[in-house]
Structures are given as C-alpha cells and as structure tokens.
Coordinates of C-alpha atoms in Angstrom, one line a residue:
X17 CA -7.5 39.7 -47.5
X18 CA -5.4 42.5 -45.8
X19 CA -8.3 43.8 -44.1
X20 CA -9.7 40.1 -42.9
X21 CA -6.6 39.2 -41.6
X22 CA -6.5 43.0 -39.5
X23 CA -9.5 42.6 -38.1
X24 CA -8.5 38.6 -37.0
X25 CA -5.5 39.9 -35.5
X26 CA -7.2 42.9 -33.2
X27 CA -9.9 40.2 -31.9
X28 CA -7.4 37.8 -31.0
X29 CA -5.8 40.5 -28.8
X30 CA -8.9 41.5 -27.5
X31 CA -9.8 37.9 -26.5
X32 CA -6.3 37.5 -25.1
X33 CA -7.3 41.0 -22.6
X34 CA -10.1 38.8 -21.5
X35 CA -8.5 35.9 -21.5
X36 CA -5.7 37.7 -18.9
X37 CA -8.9 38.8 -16.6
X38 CA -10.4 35.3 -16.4
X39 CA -6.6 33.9 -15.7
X40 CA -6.6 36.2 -12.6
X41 CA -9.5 35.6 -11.2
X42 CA -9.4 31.4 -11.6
X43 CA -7.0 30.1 -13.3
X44 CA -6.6 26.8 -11.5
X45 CA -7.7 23.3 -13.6
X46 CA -10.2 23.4 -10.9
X47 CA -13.8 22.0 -12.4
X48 CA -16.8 23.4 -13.7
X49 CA -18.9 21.3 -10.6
X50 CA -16.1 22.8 -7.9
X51 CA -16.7 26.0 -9.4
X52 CA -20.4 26.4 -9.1
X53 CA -21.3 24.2 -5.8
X54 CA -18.1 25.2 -3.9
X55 CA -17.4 21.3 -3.0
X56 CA -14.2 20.2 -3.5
X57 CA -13.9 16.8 -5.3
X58 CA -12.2 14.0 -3.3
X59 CA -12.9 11.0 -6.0
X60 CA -10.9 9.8 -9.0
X61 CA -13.4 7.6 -9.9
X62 CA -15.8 9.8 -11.7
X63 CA -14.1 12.6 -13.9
X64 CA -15.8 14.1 -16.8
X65 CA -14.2 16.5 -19.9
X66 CA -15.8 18.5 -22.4
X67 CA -13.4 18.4 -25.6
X68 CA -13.7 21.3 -27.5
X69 CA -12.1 23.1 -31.0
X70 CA -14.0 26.0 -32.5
X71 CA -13.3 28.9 -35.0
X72 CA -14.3 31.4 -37.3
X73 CA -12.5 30.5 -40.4
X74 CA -12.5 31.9 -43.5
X75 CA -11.8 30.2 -46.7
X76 CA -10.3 30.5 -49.7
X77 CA -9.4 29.0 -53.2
X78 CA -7.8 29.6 -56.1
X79 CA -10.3 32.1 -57.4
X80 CA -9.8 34.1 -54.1
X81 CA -12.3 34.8 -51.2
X82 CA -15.1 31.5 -51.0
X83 CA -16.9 31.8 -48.1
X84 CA -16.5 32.6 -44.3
X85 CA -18.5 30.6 -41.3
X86 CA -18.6 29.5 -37.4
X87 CA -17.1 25.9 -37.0
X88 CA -17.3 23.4 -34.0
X89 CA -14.6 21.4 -35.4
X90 CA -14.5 19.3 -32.5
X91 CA -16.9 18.5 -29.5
X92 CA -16.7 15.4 -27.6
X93 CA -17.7 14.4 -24.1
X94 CA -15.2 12.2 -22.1
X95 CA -15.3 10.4 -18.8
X96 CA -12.9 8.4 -17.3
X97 CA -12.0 7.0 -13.6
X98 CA -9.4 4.8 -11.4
X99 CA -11.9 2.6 -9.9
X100 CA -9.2 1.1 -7.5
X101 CA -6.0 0.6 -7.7
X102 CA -5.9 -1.7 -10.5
X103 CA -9.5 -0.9 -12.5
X104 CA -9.9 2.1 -14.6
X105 CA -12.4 2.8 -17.4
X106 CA -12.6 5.3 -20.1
X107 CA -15.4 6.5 -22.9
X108 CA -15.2 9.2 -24.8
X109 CA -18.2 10.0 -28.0
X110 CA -18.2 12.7 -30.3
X111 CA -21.2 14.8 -30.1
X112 CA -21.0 16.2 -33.7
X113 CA -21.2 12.9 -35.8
X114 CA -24.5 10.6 -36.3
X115 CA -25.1 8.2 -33.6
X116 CA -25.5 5.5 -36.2
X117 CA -23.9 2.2 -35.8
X118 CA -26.4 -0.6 -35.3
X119 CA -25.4 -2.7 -38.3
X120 CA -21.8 -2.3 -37.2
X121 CA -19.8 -5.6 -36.5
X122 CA -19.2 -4.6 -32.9
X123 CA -22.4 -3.0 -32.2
X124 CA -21.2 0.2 -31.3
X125 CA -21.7 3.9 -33.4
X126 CA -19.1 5.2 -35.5
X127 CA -19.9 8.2 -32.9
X128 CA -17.9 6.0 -29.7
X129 CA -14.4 7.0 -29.8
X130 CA -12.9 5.1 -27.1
X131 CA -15.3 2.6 -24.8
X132 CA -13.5 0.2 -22.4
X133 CA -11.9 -0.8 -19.3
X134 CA -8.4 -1.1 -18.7
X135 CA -6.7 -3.9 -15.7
X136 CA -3.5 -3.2 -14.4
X137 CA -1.7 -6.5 -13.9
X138 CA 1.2 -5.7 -11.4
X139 CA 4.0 -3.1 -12.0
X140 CA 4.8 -3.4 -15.9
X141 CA 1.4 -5.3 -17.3
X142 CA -2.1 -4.1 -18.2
X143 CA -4.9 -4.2 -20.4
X144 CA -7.3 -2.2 -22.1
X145 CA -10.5 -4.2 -23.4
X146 CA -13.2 -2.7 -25.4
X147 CA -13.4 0.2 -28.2
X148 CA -10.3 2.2 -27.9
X149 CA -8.0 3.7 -30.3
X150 CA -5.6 2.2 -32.8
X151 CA -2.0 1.8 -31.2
X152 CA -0.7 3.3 -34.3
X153 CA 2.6 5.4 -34.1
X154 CA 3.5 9.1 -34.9
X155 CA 3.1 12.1 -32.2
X156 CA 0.0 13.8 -34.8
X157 CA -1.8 10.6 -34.3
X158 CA -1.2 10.4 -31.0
X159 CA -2.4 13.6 -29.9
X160 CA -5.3 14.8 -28.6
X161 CA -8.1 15.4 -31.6
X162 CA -8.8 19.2 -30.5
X163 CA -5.5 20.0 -30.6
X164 CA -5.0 19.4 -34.7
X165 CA -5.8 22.6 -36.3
X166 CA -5.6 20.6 -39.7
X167 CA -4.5 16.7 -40.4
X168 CA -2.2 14.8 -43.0
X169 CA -4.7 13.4 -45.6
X170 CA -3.3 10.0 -44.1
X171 CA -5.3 10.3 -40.2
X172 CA -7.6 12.2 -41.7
X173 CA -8.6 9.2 -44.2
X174 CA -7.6 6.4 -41.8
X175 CA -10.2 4.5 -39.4
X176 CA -8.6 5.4 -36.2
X177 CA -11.4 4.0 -33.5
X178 CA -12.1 0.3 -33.6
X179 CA -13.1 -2.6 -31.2
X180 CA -10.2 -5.0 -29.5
X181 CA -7.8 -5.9 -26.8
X182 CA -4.7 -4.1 -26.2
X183 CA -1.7 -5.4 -23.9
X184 CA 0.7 -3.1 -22.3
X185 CA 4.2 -3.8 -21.2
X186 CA 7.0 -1.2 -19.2
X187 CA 9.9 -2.7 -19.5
X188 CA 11.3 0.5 -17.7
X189 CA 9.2 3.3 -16.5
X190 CA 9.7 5.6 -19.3
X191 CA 10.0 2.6 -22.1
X192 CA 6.4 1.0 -23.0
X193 CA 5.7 -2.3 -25.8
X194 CA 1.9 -2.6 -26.8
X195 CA 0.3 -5.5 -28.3
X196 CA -2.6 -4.4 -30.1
X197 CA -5.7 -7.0 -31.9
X198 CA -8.4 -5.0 -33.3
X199 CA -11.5 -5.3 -35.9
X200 CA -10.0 -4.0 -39.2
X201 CA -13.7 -2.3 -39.8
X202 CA -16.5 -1.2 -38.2
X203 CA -19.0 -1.7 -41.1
X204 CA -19.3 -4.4 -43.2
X205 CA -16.5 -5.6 -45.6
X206 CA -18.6 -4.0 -48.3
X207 CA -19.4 -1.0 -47.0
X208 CA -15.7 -0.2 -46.5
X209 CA -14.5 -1.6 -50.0
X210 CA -17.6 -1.9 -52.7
X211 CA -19.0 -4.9 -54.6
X212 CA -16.7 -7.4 -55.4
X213 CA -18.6 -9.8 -57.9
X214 CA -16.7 -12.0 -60.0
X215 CA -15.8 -9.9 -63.1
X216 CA -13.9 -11.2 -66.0
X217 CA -11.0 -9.4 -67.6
X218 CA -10.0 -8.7 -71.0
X219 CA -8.6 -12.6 -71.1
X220 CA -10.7 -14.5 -69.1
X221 CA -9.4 -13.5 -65.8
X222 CA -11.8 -13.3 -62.9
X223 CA -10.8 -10.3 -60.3
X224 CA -12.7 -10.3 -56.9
X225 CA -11.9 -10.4 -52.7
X226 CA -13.9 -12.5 -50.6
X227 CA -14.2 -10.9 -47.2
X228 CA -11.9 -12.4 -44.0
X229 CA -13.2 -14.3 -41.9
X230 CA -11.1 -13.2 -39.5
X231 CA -11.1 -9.5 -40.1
X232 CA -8.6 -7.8 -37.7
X233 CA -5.6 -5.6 -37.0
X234 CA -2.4 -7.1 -35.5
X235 CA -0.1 -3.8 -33.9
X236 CA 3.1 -3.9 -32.0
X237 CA 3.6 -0.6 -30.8
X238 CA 6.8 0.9 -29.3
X239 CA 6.4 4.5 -26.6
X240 CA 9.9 5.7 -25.4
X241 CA 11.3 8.8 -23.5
X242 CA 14.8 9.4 -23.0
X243 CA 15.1 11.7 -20.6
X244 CA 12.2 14.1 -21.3
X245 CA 14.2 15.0 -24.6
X246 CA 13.5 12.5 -27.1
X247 CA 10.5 10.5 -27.3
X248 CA 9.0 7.8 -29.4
X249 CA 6.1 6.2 -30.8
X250 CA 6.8 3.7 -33.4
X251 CA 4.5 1.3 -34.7
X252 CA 4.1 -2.0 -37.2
X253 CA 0.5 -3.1 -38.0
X254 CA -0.6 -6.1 -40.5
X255 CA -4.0 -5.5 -41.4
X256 CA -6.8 -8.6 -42.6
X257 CA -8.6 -7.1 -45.7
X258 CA -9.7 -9.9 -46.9
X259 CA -8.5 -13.9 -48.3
X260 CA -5.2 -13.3 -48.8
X261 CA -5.1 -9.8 -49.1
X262 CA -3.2 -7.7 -46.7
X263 CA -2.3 -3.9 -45.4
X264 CA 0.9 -2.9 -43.9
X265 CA 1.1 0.2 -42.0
X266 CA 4.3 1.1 -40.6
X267 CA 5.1 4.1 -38.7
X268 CA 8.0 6.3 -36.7
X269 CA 7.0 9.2 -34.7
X270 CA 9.9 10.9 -33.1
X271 CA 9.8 14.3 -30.2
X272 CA 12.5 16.6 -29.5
X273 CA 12.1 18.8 -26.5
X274 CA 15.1 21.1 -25.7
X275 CA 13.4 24.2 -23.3
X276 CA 11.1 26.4 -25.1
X277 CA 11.5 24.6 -28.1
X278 CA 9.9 21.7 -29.4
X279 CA 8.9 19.5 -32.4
X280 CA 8.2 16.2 -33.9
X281 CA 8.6 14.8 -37.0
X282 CA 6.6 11.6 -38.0
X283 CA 6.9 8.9 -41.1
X284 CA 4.3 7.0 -42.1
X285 CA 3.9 4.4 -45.0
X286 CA 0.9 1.8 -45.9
X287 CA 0.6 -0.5 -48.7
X288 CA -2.7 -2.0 -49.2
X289 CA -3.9 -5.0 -51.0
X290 CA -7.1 -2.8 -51.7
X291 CA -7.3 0.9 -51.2
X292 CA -8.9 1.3 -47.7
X293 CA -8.4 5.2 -47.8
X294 CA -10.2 5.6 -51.1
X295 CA -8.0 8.1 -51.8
X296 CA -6.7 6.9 -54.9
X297 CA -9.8 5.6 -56.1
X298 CA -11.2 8.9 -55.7
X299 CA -8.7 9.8 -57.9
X300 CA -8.8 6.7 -60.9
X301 CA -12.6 6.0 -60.3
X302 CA -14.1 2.9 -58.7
X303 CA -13.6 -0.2 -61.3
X304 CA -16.8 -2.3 -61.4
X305 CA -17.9 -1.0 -57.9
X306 CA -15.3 -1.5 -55.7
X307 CA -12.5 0.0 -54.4
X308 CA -8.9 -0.2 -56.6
X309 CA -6.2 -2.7 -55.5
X310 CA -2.6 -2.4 -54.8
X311 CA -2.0 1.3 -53.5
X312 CA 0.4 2.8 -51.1
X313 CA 0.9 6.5 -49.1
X314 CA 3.5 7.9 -47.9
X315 CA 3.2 10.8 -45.0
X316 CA 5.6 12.9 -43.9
X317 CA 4.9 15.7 -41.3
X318 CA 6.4 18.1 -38.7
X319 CA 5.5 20.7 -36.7
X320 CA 7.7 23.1 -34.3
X321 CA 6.6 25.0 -31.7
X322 CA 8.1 27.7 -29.4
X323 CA 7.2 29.1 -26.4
X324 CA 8.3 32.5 -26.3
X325 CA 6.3 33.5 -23.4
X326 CA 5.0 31.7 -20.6
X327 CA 1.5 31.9 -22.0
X328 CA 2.6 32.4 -25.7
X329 CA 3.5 29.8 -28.3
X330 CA 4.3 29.8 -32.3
X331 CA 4.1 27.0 -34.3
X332 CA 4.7 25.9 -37.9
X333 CA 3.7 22.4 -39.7
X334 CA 5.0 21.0 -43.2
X335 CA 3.1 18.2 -44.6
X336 CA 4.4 16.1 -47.9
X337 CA 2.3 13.1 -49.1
X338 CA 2.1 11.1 -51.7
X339 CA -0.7 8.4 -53.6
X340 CA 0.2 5.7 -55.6
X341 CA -0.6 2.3 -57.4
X342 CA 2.0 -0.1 -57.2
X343 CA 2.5 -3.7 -58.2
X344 CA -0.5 -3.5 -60.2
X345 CA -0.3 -7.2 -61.1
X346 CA -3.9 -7.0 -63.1
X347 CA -3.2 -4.8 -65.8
X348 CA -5.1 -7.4 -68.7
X349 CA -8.5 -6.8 -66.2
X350 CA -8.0 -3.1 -65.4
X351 CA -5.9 -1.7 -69.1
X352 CA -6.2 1.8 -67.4
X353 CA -4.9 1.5 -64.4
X354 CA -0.9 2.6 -64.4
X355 CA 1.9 1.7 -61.9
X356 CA 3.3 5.3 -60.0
X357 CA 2.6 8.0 -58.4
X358 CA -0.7 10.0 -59.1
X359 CA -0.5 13.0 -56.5
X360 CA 1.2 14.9 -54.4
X361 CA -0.1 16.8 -51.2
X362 CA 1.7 19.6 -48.9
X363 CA 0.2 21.3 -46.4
X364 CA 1.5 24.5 -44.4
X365 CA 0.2 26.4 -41.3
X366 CA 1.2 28.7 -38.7
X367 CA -0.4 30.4 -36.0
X368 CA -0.2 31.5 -32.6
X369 CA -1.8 30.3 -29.6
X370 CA -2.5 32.2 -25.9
X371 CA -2.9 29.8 -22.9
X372 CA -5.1 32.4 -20.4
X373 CA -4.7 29.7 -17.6
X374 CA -3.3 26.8 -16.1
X375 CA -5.3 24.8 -18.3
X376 CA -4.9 23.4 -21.6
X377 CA -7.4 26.5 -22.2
X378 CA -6.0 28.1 -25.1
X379 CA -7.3 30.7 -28.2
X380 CA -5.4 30.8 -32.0
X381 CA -4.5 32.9 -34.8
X382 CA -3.7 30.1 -37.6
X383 CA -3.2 30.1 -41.1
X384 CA -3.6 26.6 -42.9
X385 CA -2.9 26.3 -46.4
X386 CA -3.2 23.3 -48.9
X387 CA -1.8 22.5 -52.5
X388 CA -2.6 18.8 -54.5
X389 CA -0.2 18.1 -57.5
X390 CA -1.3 16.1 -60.1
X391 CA 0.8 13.7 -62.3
X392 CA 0.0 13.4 -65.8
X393 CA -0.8 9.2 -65.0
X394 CA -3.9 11.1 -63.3
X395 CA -6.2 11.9 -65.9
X396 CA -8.4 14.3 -65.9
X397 CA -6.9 16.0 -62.1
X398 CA -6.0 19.7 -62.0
X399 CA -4.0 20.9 -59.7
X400 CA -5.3 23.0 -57.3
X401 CA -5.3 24.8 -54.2
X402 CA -6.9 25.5 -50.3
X403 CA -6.9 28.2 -47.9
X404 CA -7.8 28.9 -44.8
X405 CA -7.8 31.7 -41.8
X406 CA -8.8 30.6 -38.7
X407 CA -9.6 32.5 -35.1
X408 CA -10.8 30.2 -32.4
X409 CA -10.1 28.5 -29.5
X410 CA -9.5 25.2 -27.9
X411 CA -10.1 23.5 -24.5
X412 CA -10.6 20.1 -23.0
X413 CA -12.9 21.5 -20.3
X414 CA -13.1 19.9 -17.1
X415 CA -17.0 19.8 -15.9
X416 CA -16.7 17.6 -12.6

C-alpha cells in the first residue's frame, strides 16, 4: 500500500511538471477548432464540449489489495448555443452507456442526458422544454457529473435525467424559483418497480399498485446567492408512483464561500410509497417480484475545499446515510418485513487537485473510502468495507 501510494504521488508531480509546460505555452479556454485551424470563433450559436473524468484507481477491500485498472468514469459530448437573443438549445449524451431507449415512454435513450430548448420570456421568465435534468436541490447534485470523484448512494441510485417542462422565475438577479413537471420514469412502470399481480396475504388481503396514469414529477425549486457568500439550492418534489401512491423528495443544499475557502453541506430526505432506489430491497429481497413498499433515505453530505495555491486545491467529503422501512402498514402480507433502520453508509475522501490552465483542466490525487453498517433487522448483511486510490484527471474540453 505504502509503495502504491509513492509511486501515485511521484506521477502526479510529474504530470503537474507537464501540466506547468502546457499552461505556458496555451493556457487560454481557447478551443480545440481555434487551436488547430487558427480561426477565431465569432458565434455563440454552435459550441461543443467534451466531458471528461478518467483515472487509474486501485481498489481495495477488506481482505486488502483487489484489483487495479484504467477507468473513463465519465465521457459525454455536449453542445449547446444562444440562437438569438431569446432561443437557446442544449444536448448533452453520454458516450459510455448503451444507446438503448426505444421502448422508453419518451422515446429517447437512457444515454440523452439533457435534450431541449430553452425560451427566454422577457427579463425574469423562461423555459426549458424537452429532456433535461431534474430541478432537484443540493450543490453535489447540482454539479457538473465529471467533477464527482465518488457520489452519496442517494444521486447515485436516483433517476436524475427525465423528459418535461421546466419554468424559470428571477425574482432578483441573484434569486431564481423553478417550476419543474417531469416523467417520473423513463421505462415502463414495471421495469422500474417489478410485477405487481394481485397477491393475497396471510388473511385475505390483496397487495398490489396499479401504474399512474399520469406518471410525473411535480418540483418547486429555490437557487439563491447572497452576495457570492452563501448560496442555495433547495428543493420540494411530489413524485406519481402509481394510484395513490406517492414519493416525497425534499432537499436543502447550502454554499459558503469566504476567499480560499469553500464548502457545502447538503440534506436530503425521500419517502417512498414503493422503493424506487431498490436500495432497500436489495437489502430485504424482492417480495413476490416487486419492489418493497414504504421506505425512506436520509443523505447527509459535505465537502470543503481550499485553495492554497492559485492552481492548487484540497478537499475533504463526509458522507452519512441511512435506509429504512417505515410505516410498514402490511405487516399480515409481508410477516418479515420490520419497521427501522436497516443500514448505514459513510463515505470519506480526500485528494488534491492541480489546475495546469485557465480551464476547468485539472489532474487528482484522491483517496475514496466506503463503510455499510448493518442492523441486526437486516438479516443476513455483514458489514463491510470499500477502498479506493485514484490518479486521474478531469476536463470539460472545449472542441469548437
């Protein structure tokens, strides 16, 4: 481990002497077609990104050493444009994920991130129509996907990228509303949840969910800034699941800024009629086919950073989380299932990160650890343990 972690160490200062060459030489967030033909660009209307995470990473468990490999964590293509003054578009796909989707209730792959165009109705209204992301709150969510070196198990288990209308509002110029309606899936009902055939309990009781007809995502989102110190993105969704069955997702991302230093800290909570995640049923085991009902999560996460340098930052993130069955009003159909808390996540990483050039262009040192905590409700879980070493780089590059 000693030796693994030296030789990480003496390439990342080697790829920061390089790095230091290139930022001499260019520099500038000047494009890859400027670069090569020598034409300057004189168009917003066409601009085009190449999103990219990758790493050497090296894991571990708790029997020590597993296995070392070379990871594109993330690669997606991205174009966007002002058309005029009051049309824009955006898509953005990820290159690394199957281009399925036909069956899909919006005829679009899983592989489209965001697809749409966005109408700017005077000074404080606009609209985005088409595939786009979820207005859910919390600065991890909110950020950029290439720059998350390792997600809460709540975005990483959550459907961020779905098919809708969203309405903007700036009450001020540094205070925003958003009125988001959205598809709840992108599959089919059953795909996301299982079977749900009539099945009779223990007294005569039939359990089952008949899909929504109206299956969608109701978000009012809140985006504030006070003064470039303290920023917010707060958010309350009602999700359809199906007749009569409901998700609540609430959220409270919150941003301090104060010179070098910087952090966030975000809350999030859902409550789900039936387990979307699957996170819990993972955990209890699918009862006749289908996903379990009644769960909620609870995320907590932070990370602070420092910039110590002009192109040097630190960082550390704390993750707590939490999966349970609640209200379990069923308990003569499903004898097994218990009311409480089944597990408990934290995750913790470091690192440090070298920005070359003016860019977001940056290469990383970062440690990312994992532990799960089972409770005895949790039959047959162990606890257990993930580790992982990571030297890589990250960079949303611009190509014309």
């Amino acid at each position: 481990m000693k030796k693994l972690l030296t030789l990480l160490i003496v390439a990342l200062c080697v790829i920061g002497a390089n790095a230091q060459e290139l930022s001499l030489s260019k520099g500038s967030n000047t494009s890859l077609f400027e670069e090569v033909s020598g034409i300057k660009k004189k168009t917003d209307k066409f601009n085009l990104y190449m999103n990219m995470n990758g790493s050497f990473d090296a894991m571990f468990n708790d029997n020590g050493f597993d296995y070392g490999k070379f990871n594109m964590r993330q690669l997606r293509i991205e174009a966007k444009g002002n058309v005029n003054e009051w049309l824009s578009y955006r898509w953005r796909q990820r290159l690394n994920r199957p281009n399925n989707g036909g069956d899909n209730i919006d005829n679009l792959p899983t592989s489209i991130d965001i697809a749409g165009i966005g109408v700017k109705l005077g000074d404080k209204f606009s609209i985005f129509a088409g595939k786009q992301c979820a207005a859910y709150g919390g600065f991890e969510f909110d950020a950029n996907p290439i720059e998350i070196y390792e997600y809460s198990d709540m975005i990483e288990y959550m459907s961020n990228f779905m098919t809708g209308i969203n309405i903007g509002y700036d009450f001020t110029d540094k205070q925003q509303l958003n009125f988001q309606v959205l598809n709840s899936l992108n599959g089919d009902f059953y795909s996301m949840y299982g079977e749900f055939n009539p099945v009779m309990g223990c007294f005569g009781e039939y359990i089952e969910a008949i899909p929504s007809k109206l299956p969608l995502v109701y978000t009012l989102n809140w985006n504030g800034n006070f003064a470039n110190i303290y920023k917010t993105r707060w958010s309350a969704s009602i999700m359809s699941q199906a007749e009569g069955k409901n998700l609540y997702y609430f959220a409270l991302g919150n941003e301090l800024t104060l010179g070098k230093f910087n952090m966030y800290f975000d809350v999030m909570y859902s409550n789900d009629a039936i387990d979307r995640s699957g996170i819990m049923t993972e955990i209890v085991g699918e009862v006749h086919g289908h996903n379990i009902f009644k769960t909620s999560y609870l995320s907590l996460v932070t990370k602070l950073n420092y910039r110590f340098a002009e192109k040097w930052n630190v960082f550390v993130k704390g993750m707590y989380e939490t999966a349970s069955v609640v209200d379990h009003t069923d308990p003569r159909a499903y004898p097994f299932i218990i009311n409480g808390k089944y597990r408990t996540s934290l995750g913790y990483l470091g690192g440090i990160e070298y920005y070359p050039m003016e860019s977001n262009l940056h290469f990383f040192l970062t440690y990312v650890g994992r532990h799960y905590m089972y409770e005895e409700i949790a039959v047959g879980h162990k606890d257990y343990s993930t580790n992982r070493v990571s030297l890589g780089f990250i960079y949303q590059l611009p190509m014309f």
